[in-house]
Amino acid sequence: MRGRVFADNGVGSGTPNDGLQNGGEVGIANVLVRLTDCASTQYAVTQTDGLGNYQLIVPAALATGVTLCVVEQNLSGYMNTGGSAGTTGGAYNLSTDTTQFTYTDGVTYTGVNFADVAQSALYTDGAQQTQPGTTVTYAHQFFAGTEGVVSFSLSSVASPNTLLWSEVLYRDTDCDGILDAGEPIISGNYTVSANSTICLIVKQFVPANATQGAFNVVTVSSSFIYDVLVPTVTEVLSRTDTTTVGVGGTSTLSLHKAVDKATALPGETITYTITYSNNGTEAISNIVINDSVPLLLRTRLLHV
């Protein structure tokens, strides 16, 4: 029994999310594939190699006519978009990520493939303390694992609920974590492809009459619809930004750390950006920022 697990993300002019390997779509290593009786009995298990290929040995004790299932176990952060029954004469089931077939002794089956894509990701939660009548910003990043359409929305809950907080969601077009003049308000749907990033900034307006301890929790949500996939799959992610009103001149240093990609292959460079700002009315001095990142990763520091 042979097959392959591959990234169905449309890279290299392939068709994303169609369950077929085409274009420049590559195999996925270290994925578990199991041979079962379509219930609780497991006959064989293996992992895909560096090219995404796998091989399962059917036990000699199994006779012609027995029903078998080949089941893939997705890596963490991945979802299945399809598969092929290959030469088994059986059928692939998307909901269970399984190919079921009737076994014939002595036959070598091939082309039992599984198609996966990296799930989208939305980073990260934020929290700041500031003063009445000020504004603060929060940077977020949406990473697409495959092709699709994404939209964004905001909702909020304030305490006390009598205060009139307001917030606006912008697109951070240069992904520097800073709201620059001319950067547009997020609106409508955005078409994305595998490995593309949309950077966001939430601008929070603090009521002038807010008192110490008042706070507002803003939820920024992404709604991602996978292209081609039938039935339609919508993936919803959310992050929260908590803004608290504090005492003037105290606890007003804000730090935000962002990364330029959700996943990386060996040899790639990941850039972390740390943004720090003063949300208070008094100057802050003698700031020391310590950050630890894995060896060989490049760090960039921005001063606001």
XYZ file of C-alpha atoms in Angstrom:
304
model
C 0.000 0.000 0.000
C 1.650 3.234 -1.173
C 0.641 6.856 -1.331
C 1.595 10.411 -0.504
C 0.531 13.240 1.790
C 1.012 16.652 0.165
C 0.370 20.359 0.703
C -2.715 21.209 -1.361
C -2.038 24.958 -1.259
C -1.788 25.873 -4.951
C 1.896 26.814 -4.818
C 3.618 26.932 -8.225
C 0.449 27.478 -10.293
C -1.309 24.502 -8.742
C -5.010 24.459 -7.935
C -5.479 24.980 -4.194
C -7.789 22.865 -2.046
C -8.800 20.510 -4.879
C -7.478 17.310 -3.304
C -5.048 16.728 -6.189
C -1.294 17.291 -6.299
C -0.467 19.709 -9.103
C 1.734 22.707 -9.885
C 4.551 23.010 -7.379
C 2.695 21.427 -4.451
C 5.102 19.411 -2.311
C 4.869 16.440 0.013
C 4.552 16.759 3.799
C 6.924 14.791 6.026
C 6.257 13.044 9.361
C 2.514 12.538 8.895
C 1.036 9.409 10.501
C -0.901 7.080 8.204
C -2.688 4.003 9.565
C -4.227 0.823 8.098
C -7.294 -0.279 10.069
C -10.398 -2.444 9.897
C -12.425 0.811 9.671
C -13.090 0.450 13.386
C -10.811 0.048 16.406
C -8.317 -2.501 15.061
C -5.049 -1.143 13.670
C -3.069 -3.400 11.340
C -0.152 -1.101 10.442
C 1.101 2.435 10.998
C 3.850 4.504 9.385
C 5.092 8.056 8.871
C 5.605 9.877 5.596
C 9.185 10.470 4.477
C 10.786 13.765 3.443
C 8.866 13.752 0.143
C 5.544 12.947 1.786
C 5.561 9.319 0.626
C 4.453 6.396 2.779
C 4.160 2.613 2.559
C 1.950 0.301 4.617
C 2.357 -3.478 4.731
C -0.911 -5.427 4.744
C -0.625 -8.362 7.170
C -0.442 -11.757 5.455
C -3.250 -13.034 7.671
C -5.807 -10.768 5.995
C -7.873 -12.517 3.331
C -9.545 -11.334 0.144
C -12.835 -9.593 0.782
C -11.992 -7.897 4.078
C -12.860 -4.210 4.362
C -9.881 -1.954 5.103
C -9.377 1.752 5.749
C -6.322 3.951 5.212
C -6.536 6.837 7.673
C -4.394 9.966 7.813
C -3.695 11.834 11.050
C -3.139 15.509 10.291
C -0.152 17.306 11.724
C -0.979 19.949 14.314
C -2.053 23.151 12.559
C -3.153 21.376 9.366
C -6.518 20.355 7.941
C -7.441 17.942 5.163
C -8.811 19.205 1.857
C -9.240 15.928 0.004
C -7.707 12.645 -1.022
C -7.614 9.901 -3.626
C -8.551 6.232 -3.384
C -5.851 5.415 -5.935
C -5.944 1.900 -7.364
C -7.962 0.472 -4.464
C -11.324 0.823 -6.192
C -12.635 2.259 -2.944
C -13.692 5.768 -1.942
C -12.172 8.659 -0.016
C -14.251 10.363 2.708
C -13.359 14.009 3.458
C -15.119 14.141 6.827
C -13.092 11.243 8.241
C -9.957 11.718 6.087
C -10.174 8.030 5.195
C -10.048 5.809 2.108
C -12.160 2.655 2.487
C -11.875 -0.325 0.136
C -12.296 -4.077 -0.212
C -8.982 -5.886 -0.059
C -7.770 -8.417 -2.644
C -4.885 -10.608 -1.517
C -1.657 -10.156 -3.448
C -2.521 -6.781 -4.986
C -0.196 -3.808 -4.434
C -2.256 -0.656 -4.166
C -0.839 2.759 -5.101
C -1.927 6.400 -5.291
C -3.800 6.442 -1.970
C -3.055 10.105 -1.395
C -4.063 12.683 1.182
C -4.223 16.467 0.652
C -3.626 18.873 3.539
C -3.150 22.599 4.006
C -1.818 24.683 6.868
C -4.638 26.322 8.780
C -4.765 30.098 8.867
C -3.489 31.908 11.958
C -4.260 35.227 13.670
C -1.749 36.808 16.095
C -1.833 38.003 18.892
C -3.654 39.231 22.040
C -2.790 42.665 23.412
C -3.155 44.611 26.666
C -2.266 48.218 27.491
C -2.872 50.770 30.209
C -3.428 54.392 29.257
C -5.094 57.677 30.215
C -8.545 59.181 29.577
C -8.890 60.971 26.235
C -5.959 59.149 24.590
C -5.651 56.590 21.816
C -3.712 53.336 21.749
C -3.036 50.905 18.927
C -2.694 47.123 18.716
C -0.986 45.269 15.876
C -2.253 41.918 14.591
C -1.230 39.597 11.774
C -3.310 37.174 9.725
C -1.420 34.351 7.980
C -3.063 32.327 5.200
C -2.094 28.682 4.832
C -3.767 28.349 1.449
C -5.868 30.275 -1.046
C -9.191 31.712 0.023
C -11.135 34.817 0.981
C -10.909 36.475 4.386
C -12.859 39.243 6.081
C -12.347 40.944 9.431
C -14.606 42.420 12.103
C -14.502 44.104 15.520
C -16.685 43.774 18.587
C -16.205 45.138 22.104
C -17.354 44.893 25.714
C -16.729 47.808 28.105
C -16.838 48.161 31.866
C -18.636 50.220 32.959
C -20.887 49.870 29.929
C -22.035 53.498 30.156
C -18.730 54.773 28.709
C -18.591 55.415 24.972
C -15.408 53.710 23.814
C -14.786 53.436 20.079
C -12.327 51.537 17.892
C -11.389 51.314 14.209
C -9.624 48.510 12.346
C -6.963 49.509 9.800
C -4.825 47.585 7.341
C -1.148 47.943 8.190
C 0.044 47.911 4.584
C 3.771 47.905 5.376
C 3.381 45.496 8.327
C 5.566 47.614 10.605
C 3.134 47.542 13.540
C 2.652 51.324 13.333
C -0.435 53.151 12.059
C 0.913 55.385 9.294
C -0.901 58.226 7.537
C -2.960 56.964 4.627
C -3.247 53.355 5.739
C -6.817 52.286 4.924
C -9.661 51.142 7.112
C -10.359 47.415 6.733
C -13.430 46.847 4.579
C -14.942 43.955 2.645
C -13.257 40.724 1.588
C -9.595 40.087 0.793
C -8.341 37.336 -1.509
C -5.240 35.613 -0.143
C -2.931 32.831 -1.295
C -0.708 30.384 0.579
C 1.838 32.067 2.860
C 0.419 35.554 2.362
C 0.000 37.925 5.303
C -2.483 40.676 6.102
C -1.356 42.996 8.891
C -3.941 44.804 10.981
C -4.005 47.636 13.499
C -6.790 48.263 15.998
C -6.957 51.915 17.038
C -8.693 52.316 20.396
C -10.170 55.686 21.414
C -10.430 56.090 25.187
C -13.330 58.224 26.529
C -12.265 61.515 28.091
C -14.577 60.877 31.060
C -13.185 57.389 31.796
C -12.054 56.874 35.379
C -9.283 54.746 36.818
C -9.974 51.016 36.431
C -12.391 51.365 33.505
C -11.562 49.000 30.655
C -12.644 47.904 27.206
C -12.061 44.480 25.624
C -12.019 44.545 21.824
C -12.259 41.297 19.868
C -10.807 41.284 16.349
C -12.034 38.332 14.284
C -11.071 36.826 10.944
C -13.424 34.730 8.835
C -11.568 32.679 6.208
C -13.341 30.735 3.451
C -11.302 28.083 1.622
C -11.417 28.373 -2.184
C -12.795 25.428 -4.186
C -13.379 23.230 -1.130
C -16.769 21.489 -1.146
C -18.618 21.562 1.166
C -17.651 25.135 2.016
C -15.412 25.453 5.068
C -15.218 28.721 7.008
C -12.490 29.119 9.613
C -13.098 31.796 12.266
C -10.280 33.045 14.497
C -10.239 35.809 17.103
C -7.890 37.815 19.317
C -8.581 40.284 22.123
C -7.120 43.681 23.040
C -7.719 44.915 26.572
C -7.317 48.636 27.312
C -7.430 49.769 30.933
C -7.533 53.322 32.275
C -4.718 53.853 34.804
C -3.221 56.533 36.982
C -1.425 59.348 35.146
C 2.274 58.752 34.634
C 2.328 55.143 35.912
C 2.283 51.745 34.175
C 2.141 53.388 30.768
C 4.864 51.534 28.861
C 3.403 49.456 26.029
C 5.212 46.556 24.352
C 4.139 44.597 21.299
C 5.971 41.715 19.648
C 5.095 40.502 16.151
C 6.484 37.886 13.764
C 6.512 37.969 9.959
C 5.416 34.383 9.283
C 3.380 31.717 11.033
C 5.601 28.781 10.055
C 9.089 28.406 8.628
C 11.164 25.674 7.049
C 14.750 24.908 8.116
C 17.099 27.578 6.755
C 14.442 30.300 6.503
C 14.631 33.596 8.407
C 11.920 34.749 10.800
C 11.810 38.458 11.694
C 10.431 39.479 15.079
C 9.425 43.132 15.529
C 9.163 44.670 19.004
C 7.303 47.983 19.221
C 7.334 49.984 22.447
C 5.499 53.229 23.210
C 4.588 55.560 26.067
C 0.836 55.861 26.608
C 1.116 58.174 29.605
C 1.482 61.888 30.103
C 4.931 61.749 31.699
C 8.290 60.873 30.155
C 9.729 57.394 30.620
C 13.480 56.907 30.868
C 16.038 54.173 31.454
C 14.133 51.623 29.414
C 15.791 48.219 28.986
C 14.102 45.642 26.773
C 15.232 42.022 26.906
C 14.058 39.511 24.342
C 14.973 35.899 23.766
C 14.622 34.279 20.350
C 15.862 30.955 18.949
C 19.419 30.869 17.625
C 19.957 32.220 14.084
C 16.689 34.165 14.043
C 16.987 37.843 13.090
C 15.411 40.495 15.385
C 14.417 44.039 14.444
C 13.581 46.722 17.055
C 11.349 49.688 16.322
C 11.192 52.795 18.511
C 7.963 54.780 18.529
